[in-house]
Coordinates of C-alpha atoms in Angstrom, one line a residue:
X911 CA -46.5 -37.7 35.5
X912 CA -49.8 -36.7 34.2
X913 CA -52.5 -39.3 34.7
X914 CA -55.0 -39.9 32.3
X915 CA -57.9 -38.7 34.2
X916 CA -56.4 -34.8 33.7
X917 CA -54.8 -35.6 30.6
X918 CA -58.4 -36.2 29.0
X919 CA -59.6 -33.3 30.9
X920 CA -56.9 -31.1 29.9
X921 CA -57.5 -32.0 26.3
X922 CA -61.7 -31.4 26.4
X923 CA -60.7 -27.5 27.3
X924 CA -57.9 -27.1 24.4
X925 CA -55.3 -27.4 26.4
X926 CA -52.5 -28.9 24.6
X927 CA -50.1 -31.1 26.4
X928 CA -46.1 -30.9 24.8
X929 CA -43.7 -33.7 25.6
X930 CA -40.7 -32.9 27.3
X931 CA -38.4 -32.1 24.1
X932 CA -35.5 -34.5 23.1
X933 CA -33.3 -31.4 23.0
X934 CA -33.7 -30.2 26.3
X935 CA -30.2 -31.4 27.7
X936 CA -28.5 -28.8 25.1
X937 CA -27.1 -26.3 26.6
X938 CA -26.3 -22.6 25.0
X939 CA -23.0 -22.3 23.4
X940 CA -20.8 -19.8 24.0
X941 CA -21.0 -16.5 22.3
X942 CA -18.3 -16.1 19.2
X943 CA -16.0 -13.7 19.8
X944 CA -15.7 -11.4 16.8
X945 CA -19.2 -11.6 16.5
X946 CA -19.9 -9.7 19.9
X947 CA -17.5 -7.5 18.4
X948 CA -19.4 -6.3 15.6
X949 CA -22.7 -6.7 17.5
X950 CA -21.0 -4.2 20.0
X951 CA -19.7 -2.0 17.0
X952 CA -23.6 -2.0 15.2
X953 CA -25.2 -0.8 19.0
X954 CA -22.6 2.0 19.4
X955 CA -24.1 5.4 17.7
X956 CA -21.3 7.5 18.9
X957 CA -20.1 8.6 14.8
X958 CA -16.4 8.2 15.7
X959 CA -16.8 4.3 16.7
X960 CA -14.2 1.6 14.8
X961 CA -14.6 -2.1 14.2
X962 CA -11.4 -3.6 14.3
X963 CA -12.4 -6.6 15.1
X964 CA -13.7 -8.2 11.6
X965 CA -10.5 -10.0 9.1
X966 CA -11.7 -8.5 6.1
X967 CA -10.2 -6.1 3.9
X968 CA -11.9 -2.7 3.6
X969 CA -11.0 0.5 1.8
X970 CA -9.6 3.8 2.6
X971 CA -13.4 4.8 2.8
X972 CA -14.2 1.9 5.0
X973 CA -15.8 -0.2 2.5
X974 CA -16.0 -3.5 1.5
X975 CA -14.0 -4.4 -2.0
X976 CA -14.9 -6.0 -4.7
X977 CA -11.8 -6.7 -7.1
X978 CA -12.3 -5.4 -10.5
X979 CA -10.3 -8.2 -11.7
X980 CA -13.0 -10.1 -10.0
X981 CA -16.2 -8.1 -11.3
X982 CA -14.8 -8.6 -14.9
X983 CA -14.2 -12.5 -14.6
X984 CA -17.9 -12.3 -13.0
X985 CA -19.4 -10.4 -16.3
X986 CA -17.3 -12.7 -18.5
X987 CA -19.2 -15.7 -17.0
X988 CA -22.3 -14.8 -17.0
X989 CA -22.3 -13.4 -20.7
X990 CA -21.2 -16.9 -21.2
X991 CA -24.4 -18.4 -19.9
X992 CA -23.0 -21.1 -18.0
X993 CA -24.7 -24.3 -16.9
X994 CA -25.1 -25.2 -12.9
X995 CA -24.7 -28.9 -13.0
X996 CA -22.5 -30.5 -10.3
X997 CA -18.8 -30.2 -10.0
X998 CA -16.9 -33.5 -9.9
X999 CA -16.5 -34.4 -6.1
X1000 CA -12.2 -33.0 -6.6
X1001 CA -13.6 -29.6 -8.0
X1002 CA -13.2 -27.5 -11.0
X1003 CA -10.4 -28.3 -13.0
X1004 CA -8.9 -25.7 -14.5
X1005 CA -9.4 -23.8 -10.8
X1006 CA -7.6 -26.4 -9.0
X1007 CA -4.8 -26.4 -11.9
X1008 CA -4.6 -23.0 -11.9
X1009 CA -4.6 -22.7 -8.0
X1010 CA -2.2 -25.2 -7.7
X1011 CA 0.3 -23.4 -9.8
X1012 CA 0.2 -20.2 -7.6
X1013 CA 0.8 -22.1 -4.4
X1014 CA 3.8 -24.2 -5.4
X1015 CA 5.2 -22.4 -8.6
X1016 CA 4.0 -22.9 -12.8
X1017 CA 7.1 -24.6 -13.1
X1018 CA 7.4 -26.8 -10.1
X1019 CA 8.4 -30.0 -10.5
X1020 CA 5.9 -31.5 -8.0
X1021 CA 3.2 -30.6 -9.8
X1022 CA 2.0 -33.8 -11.3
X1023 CA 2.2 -35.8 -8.4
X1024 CA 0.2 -33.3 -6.8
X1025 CA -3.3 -34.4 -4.8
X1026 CA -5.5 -31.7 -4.8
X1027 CA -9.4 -31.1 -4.1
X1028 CA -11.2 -28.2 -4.1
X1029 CA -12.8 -27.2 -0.6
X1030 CA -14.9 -24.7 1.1
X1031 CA -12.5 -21.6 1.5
X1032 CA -9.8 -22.3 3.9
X1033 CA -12.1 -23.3 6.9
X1034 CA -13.3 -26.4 4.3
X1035 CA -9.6 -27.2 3.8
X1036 CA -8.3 -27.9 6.6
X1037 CA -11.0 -29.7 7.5
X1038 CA -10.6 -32.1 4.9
X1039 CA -6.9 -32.1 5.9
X1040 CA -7.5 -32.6 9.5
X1041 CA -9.6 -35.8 8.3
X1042 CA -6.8 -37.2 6.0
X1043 CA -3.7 -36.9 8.6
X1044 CA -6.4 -38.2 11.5
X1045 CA -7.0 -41.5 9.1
X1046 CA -3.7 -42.0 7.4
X1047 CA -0.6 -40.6 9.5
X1048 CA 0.1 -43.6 11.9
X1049 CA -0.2 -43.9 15.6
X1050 CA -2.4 -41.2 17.2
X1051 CA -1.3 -38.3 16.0
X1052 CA -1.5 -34.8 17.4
X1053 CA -1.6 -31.6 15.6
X1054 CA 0.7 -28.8 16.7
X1055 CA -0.2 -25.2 16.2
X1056 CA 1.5 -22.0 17.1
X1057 CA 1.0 -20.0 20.4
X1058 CA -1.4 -18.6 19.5
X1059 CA -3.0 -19.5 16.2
X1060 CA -6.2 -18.7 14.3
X1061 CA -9.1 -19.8 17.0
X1062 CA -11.1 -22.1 14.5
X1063 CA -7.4 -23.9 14.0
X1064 CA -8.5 -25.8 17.2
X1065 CA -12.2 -26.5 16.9
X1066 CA -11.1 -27.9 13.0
X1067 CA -8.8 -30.2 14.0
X1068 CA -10.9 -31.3 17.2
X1069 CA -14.2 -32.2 15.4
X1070 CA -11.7 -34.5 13.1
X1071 CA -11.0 -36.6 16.4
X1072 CA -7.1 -34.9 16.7
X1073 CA -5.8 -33.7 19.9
X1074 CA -4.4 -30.1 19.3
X1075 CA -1.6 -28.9 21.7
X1076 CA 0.2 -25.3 21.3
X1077 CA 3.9 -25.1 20.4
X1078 CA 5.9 -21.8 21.2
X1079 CA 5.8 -19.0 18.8
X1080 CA 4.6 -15.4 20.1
X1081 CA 6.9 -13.8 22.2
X1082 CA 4.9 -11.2 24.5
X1083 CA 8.1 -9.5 25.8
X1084 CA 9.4 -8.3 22.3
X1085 CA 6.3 -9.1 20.4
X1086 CA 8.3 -11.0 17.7
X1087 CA 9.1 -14.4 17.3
X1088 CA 10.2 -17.0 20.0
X1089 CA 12.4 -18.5 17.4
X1090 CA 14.3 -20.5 19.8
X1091 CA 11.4 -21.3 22.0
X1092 CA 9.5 -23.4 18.9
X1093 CA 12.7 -24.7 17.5
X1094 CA 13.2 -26.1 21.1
X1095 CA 9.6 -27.7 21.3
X1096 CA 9.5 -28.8 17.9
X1097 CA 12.5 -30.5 18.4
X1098 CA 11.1 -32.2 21.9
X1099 CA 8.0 -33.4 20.6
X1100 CA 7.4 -37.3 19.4
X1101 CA 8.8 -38.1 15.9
X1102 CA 6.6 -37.7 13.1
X1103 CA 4.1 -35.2 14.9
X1104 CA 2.1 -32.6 12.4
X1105 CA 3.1 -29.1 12.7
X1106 CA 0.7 -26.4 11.9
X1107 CA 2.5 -23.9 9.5
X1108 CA 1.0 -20.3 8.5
X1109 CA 2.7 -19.7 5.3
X1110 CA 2.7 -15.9 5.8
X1111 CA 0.8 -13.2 7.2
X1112 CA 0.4 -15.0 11.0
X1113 CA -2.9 -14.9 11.8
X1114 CA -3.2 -13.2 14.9
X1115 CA 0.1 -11.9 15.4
X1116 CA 1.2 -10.8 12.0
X1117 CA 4.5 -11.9 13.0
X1118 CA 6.3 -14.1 10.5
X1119 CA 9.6 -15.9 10.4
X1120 CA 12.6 -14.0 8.2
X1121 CA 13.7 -16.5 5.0
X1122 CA 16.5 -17.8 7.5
X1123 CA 14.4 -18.6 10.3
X1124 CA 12.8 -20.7 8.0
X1125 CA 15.3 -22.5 6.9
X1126 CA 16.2 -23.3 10.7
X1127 CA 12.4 -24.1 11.3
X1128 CA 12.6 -26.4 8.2
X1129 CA 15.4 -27.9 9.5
X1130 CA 14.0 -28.8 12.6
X1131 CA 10.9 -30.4 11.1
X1132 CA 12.7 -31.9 8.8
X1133 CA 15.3 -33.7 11.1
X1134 CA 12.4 -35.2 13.3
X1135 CA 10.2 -36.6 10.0
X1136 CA 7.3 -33.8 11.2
X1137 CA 4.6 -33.3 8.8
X1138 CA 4.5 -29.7 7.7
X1139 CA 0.7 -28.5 7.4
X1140 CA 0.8 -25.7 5.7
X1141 CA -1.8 -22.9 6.1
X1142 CA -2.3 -20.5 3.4
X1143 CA -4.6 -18.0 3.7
X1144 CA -2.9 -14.7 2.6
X1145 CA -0.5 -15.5 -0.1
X1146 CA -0.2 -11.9 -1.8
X1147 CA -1.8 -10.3 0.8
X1148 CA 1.3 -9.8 3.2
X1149 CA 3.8 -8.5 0.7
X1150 CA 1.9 -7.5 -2.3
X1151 CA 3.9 -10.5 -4.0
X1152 CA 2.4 -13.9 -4.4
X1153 CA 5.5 -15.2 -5.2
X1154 CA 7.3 -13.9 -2.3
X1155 CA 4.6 -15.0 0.2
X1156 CA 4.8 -18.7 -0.8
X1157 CA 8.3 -18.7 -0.1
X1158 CA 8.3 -20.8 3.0
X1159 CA 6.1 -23.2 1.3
X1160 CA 7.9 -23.8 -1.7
X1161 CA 11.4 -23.9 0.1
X1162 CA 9.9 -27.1 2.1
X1163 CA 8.0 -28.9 -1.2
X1164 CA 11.3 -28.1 -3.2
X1165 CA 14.0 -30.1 -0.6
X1166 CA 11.4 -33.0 -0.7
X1167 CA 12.7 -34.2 3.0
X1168 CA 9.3 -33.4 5.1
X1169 CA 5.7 -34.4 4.1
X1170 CA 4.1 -31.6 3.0
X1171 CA -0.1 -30.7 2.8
X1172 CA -1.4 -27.4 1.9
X1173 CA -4.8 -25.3 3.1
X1174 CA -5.2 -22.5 0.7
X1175 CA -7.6 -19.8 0.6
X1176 CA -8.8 -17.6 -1.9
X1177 CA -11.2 -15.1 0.5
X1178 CA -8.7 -12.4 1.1
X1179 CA -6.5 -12.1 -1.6
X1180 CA -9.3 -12.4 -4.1
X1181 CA -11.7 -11.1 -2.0
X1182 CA -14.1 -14.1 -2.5
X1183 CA -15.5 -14.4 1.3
X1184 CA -19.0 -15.3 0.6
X1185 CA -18.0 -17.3 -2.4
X1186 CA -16.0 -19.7 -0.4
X1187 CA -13.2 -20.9 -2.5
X1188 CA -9.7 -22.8 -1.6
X1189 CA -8.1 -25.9 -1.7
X1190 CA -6.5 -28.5 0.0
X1191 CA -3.5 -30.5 -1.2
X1192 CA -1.0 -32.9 -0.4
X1193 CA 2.2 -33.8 -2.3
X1194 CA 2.5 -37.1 -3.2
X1195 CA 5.9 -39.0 -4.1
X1196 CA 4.7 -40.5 -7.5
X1197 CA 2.1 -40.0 -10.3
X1198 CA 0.9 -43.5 -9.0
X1199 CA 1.3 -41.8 -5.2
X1200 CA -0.9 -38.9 -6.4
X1201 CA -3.7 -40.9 -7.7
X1202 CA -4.1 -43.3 -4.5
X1203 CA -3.9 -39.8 -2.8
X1204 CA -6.5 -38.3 -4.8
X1205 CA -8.8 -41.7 -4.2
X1206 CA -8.6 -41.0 -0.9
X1207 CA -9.5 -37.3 -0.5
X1208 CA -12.5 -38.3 -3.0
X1209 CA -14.0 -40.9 -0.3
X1210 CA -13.5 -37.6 2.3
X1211 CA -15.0 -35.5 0.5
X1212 CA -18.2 -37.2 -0.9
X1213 CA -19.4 -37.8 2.4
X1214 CA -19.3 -34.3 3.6
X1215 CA -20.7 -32.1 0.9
X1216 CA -20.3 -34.6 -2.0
X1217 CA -19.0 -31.8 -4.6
X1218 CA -18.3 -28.1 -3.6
X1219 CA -19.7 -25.1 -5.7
X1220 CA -19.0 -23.8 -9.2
X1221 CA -19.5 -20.4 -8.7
X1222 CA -16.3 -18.9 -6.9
X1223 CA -14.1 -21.7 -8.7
X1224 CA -15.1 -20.5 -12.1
X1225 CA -14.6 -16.8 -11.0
X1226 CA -10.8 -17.7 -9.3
X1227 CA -10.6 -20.1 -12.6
X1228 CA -11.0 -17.1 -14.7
X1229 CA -8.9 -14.4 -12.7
X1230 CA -5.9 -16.9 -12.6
X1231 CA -5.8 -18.3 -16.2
X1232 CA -6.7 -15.0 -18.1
X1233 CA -3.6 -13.0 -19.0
X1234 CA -4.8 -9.5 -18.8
X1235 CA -7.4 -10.4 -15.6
X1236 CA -4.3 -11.9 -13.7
X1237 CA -2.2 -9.1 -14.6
X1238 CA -5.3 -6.7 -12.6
X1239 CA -5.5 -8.9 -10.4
X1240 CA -1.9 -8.8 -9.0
X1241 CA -2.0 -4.9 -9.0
X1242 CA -5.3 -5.4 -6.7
X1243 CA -3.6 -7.7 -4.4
X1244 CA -0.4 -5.4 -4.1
X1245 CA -2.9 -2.4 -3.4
X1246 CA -4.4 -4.0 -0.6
X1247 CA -1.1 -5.0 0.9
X1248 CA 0.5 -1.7 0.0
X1249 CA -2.8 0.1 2.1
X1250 CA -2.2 -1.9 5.1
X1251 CA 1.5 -1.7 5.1
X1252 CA 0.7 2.3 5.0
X1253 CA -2.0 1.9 7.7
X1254 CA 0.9 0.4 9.6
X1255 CA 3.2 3.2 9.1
X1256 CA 0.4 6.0 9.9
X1257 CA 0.0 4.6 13.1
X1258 CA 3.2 3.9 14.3
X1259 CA 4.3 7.3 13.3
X1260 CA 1.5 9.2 15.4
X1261 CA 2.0 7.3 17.8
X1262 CA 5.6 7.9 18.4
X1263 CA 4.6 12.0 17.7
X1264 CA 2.5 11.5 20.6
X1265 CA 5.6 10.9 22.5
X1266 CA 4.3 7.5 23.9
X1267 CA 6.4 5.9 26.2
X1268 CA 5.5 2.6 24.6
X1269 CA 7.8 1.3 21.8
X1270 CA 5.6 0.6 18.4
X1271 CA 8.2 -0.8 16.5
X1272 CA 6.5 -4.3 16.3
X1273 CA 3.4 -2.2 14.2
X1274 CA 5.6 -2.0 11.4
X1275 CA 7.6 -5.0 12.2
X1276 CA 4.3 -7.3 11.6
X1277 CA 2.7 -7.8 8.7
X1278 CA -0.6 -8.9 7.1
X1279 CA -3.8 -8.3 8.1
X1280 CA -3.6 -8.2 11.6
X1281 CA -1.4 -6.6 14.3
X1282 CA -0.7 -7.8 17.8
X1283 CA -0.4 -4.7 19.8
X1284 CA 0.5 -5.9 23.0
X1285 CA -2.6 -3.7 24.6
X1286 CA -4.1 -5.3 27.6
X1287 CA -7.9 -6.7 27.9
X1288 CA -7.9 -3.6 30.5
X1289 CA -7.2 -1.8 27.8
X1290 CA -8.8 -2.9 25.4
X1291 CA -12.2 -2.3 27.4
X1292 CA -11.0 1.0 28.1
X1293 CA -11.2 1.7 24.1
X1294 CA -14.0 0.2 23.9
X1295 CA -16.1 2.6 26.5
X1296 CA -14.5 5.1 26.5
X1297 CA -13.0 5.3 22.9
X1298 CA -15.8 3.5 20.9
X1299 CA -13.4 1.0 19.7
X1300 CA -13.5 -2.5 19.3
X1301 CA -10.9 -5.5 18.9
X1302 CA -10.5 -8.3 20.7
X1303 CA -9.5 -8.6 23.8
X1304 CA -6.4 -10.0 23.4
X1305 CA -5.3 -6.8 21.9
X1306 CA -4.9 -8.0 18.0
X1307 CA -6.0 -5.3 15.5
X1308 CA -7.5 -6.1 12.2
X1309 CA -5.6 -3.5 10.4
X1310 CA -8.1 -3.4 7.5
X1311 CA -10.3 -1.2 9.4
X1312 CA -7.9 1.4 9.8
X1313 CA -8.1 4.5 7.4
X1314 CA -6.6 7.4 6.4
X1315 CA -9.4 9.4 8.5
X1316 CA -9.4 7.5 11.5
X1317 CA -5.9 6.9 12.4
X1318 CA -4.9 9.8 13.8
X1319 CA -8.2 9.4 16.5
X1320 CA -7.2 5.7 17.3
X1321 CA -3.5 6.6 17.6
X1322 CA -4.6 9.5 19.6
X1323 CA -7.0 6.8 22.0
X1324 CA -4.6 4.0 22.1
X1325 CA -2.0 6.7 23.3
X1326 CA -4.7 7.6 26.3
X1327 CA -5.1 4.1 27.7
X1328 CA -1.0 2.9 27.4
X1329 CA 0.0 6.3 29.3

């Protein structure tokens, strides 16, 4: 304690006296992980180096793409001279219509007893969902996600006040599914639980269920009144086929047994990262359901960004509802998938030139944007000091930055550490 006495004469030479600051029992969070990638990446000089790290799609040239279809909607709108008043608290209309319609079908039947609001990308809608099933699923209940999942999965669902536990999914040994394994636990957990789905393209492990295994996974939720939680971040991008990659989805909304919601995300298959546009939804039972439903989600919403913004929904809006834009716009969603798929055939195939002792069939066997190699953090480190290549450390591979040009030099590396 300073007593007056050297307080005053601390003050008559200019010397200023700063209370102890409120925040000084904050301590300094831990570093996020892909972002010490790419911090990693931008220090390395070495002209060979590789960021594998970062989920977004890139070209063969190692750029960032911006969708024609997109570019066009973009001039459209802007020739148009659009206001920038507020959005209604739900969203844009005709983007949540439209957006809607991808997700569960033009012609499905649950369509208008759908609740929907626009969010903030994907990260926005499961936020908003992880605040619904936290206030109106009964008990306590706890959200289930695959082993492993998407790391924000569990900081999303934690700041909603859920507890998040891990069910069995990745099997390390075959580096496929552990079908059996997370039909067992989802079977053994408390009725009435809510299961974290990823409609297709797993994020990290690229490795997805086949049509049947969904129909035994369904089965299983199903039986035990589970709430499926749908997470849909890559329809399009897995197969090249939006239909296709809604499949698992649409098989659950159309049997009607399980309650369904819906996180959906427009960043990669639209290429709208910075735009942040998605939605979240939840199926009601009624027209008179849907509107309670859609009360509901308003009082979530208004309180945590009031409206979302009109920029990226007008631009999706227009991509979706415009014959000739969606038509582009499919053929851009099927080149991406189609470049990735190849990416995963390039490597594999060098790799098994190589004569590696390892087998690489999961490469191919995955799908999506990502690939779960199997490589160890050892390994990993090894590539990046010794390689100038950078992934996590749990050995998943964004297979985006993989092109034509450097595939042969990571096959090459990744051959060198796994011998």
């Amino acid at each position: 304690m300073i007593s007056s006495v050297v307080r005053a004469s601390l003050l008559r030479r200019g010397v200023g006296i700063r209370a102890q600051s409120t925040w000084t029992q904050v301590k300094m969070g831990p570093p996020d992980a892909i972002l010490g990638i790419t911090e990693a990446f931008k220090r390395d000089t070495d002209p060979r180096k590789m960021n594998l790290g970062v989920g977004a799609y890139r070209t063969d040239a190692g750029s960032p793409f911006v969708l024609d279809s997109v570019t066009q909607a973009e001039n459209q709108l802007l020739h148009e001279k659009l206001d920038k008043e507020y959005l209604p608290i739900t969203g844009l209309p005709q983007f949540t219509q439209a957006a809607a319609q991808l997700a569960y079908g033009s012609s499905s039947p649950v369509l208008d007893r759908l609740a929907i609001t626009q969010s903030i990308s994907g990260t926005g809608a499961l936020r908003i969902g992880g605040a619904f099933v936290q206030r109106f699923c009964k008990g306590t209940p706890t959200v289930y996600v695959p082993g492993p999942s998407w790391g924000n999965h569990k900081a999303v669902f934690g700041d909603c006040g859920l507890t998040v536990k891990p069910y069995r999914y990745y099997d390390a040994k075959t580096r496929g599914l552990d079908l059996e394994g997370m039909l067992e636990d989802l079977s053994n957990l408390p009725r009435g639980q809510i299961v974290l789905l990823h409609a297709c393209a797993h994020n990290p492990t690229g490795v997805d269920p086949t049509p049947d295994q969904w129909a035994r996974i369904q089965s299983v939720v199903e039986e035990n009144g589970h709430v499926a939680f749908f997470d849909m971040a890559y329809q399009g991008f897995a197969t090249g086929d939006t239909d296709r990659d809604a499949h698992a989805l649409r098989t659950f909304v159309e049997a009607g047994r399980a309650p369904v919601v819906l996180a959906q995300s427009f960043a990669k298959n639209m290429g709208l990262y910075g735009e942040r546009v998605g939605t979240f939804s939840v199926v009601g039972a009624s027209r008179d359901e849907r509107a309670r439903l859609e009360s509901q989600l308003k009082i979530l919403v208004r309180p945590m960004y009031s409206n979302p913004p009109v920029h990226g929904a007008r631009i999706a809006a227009r991509v979706l509802t415009d014959p000739e834009l969606r038509s582009l716009w499919l053929s851009e969603v099927k080149l991406m998938a189609d470049r990735i798929i190849g990416m995963r055939v390039a490597l594999r195939s060098r790799l098994e030139k190589l004569g590696s002792s390892v087998a690489w069939n999961h490469i191919t066997d995955q799908i999506g944007m990502f690939c779960f190699t199997g490589l160890t953090a050892a390994q990993v480190d090894r590539l990046a000091q010794e390689f100038h290549i950078y992934l996590t450390r749990d050995g998943r591979v964004s297979m985006a930055g993989i092109t034509s040009a450097n595939v042969d030099y990571l096959a090459d590396s990744i051959h060198a550490v796994t011998q």
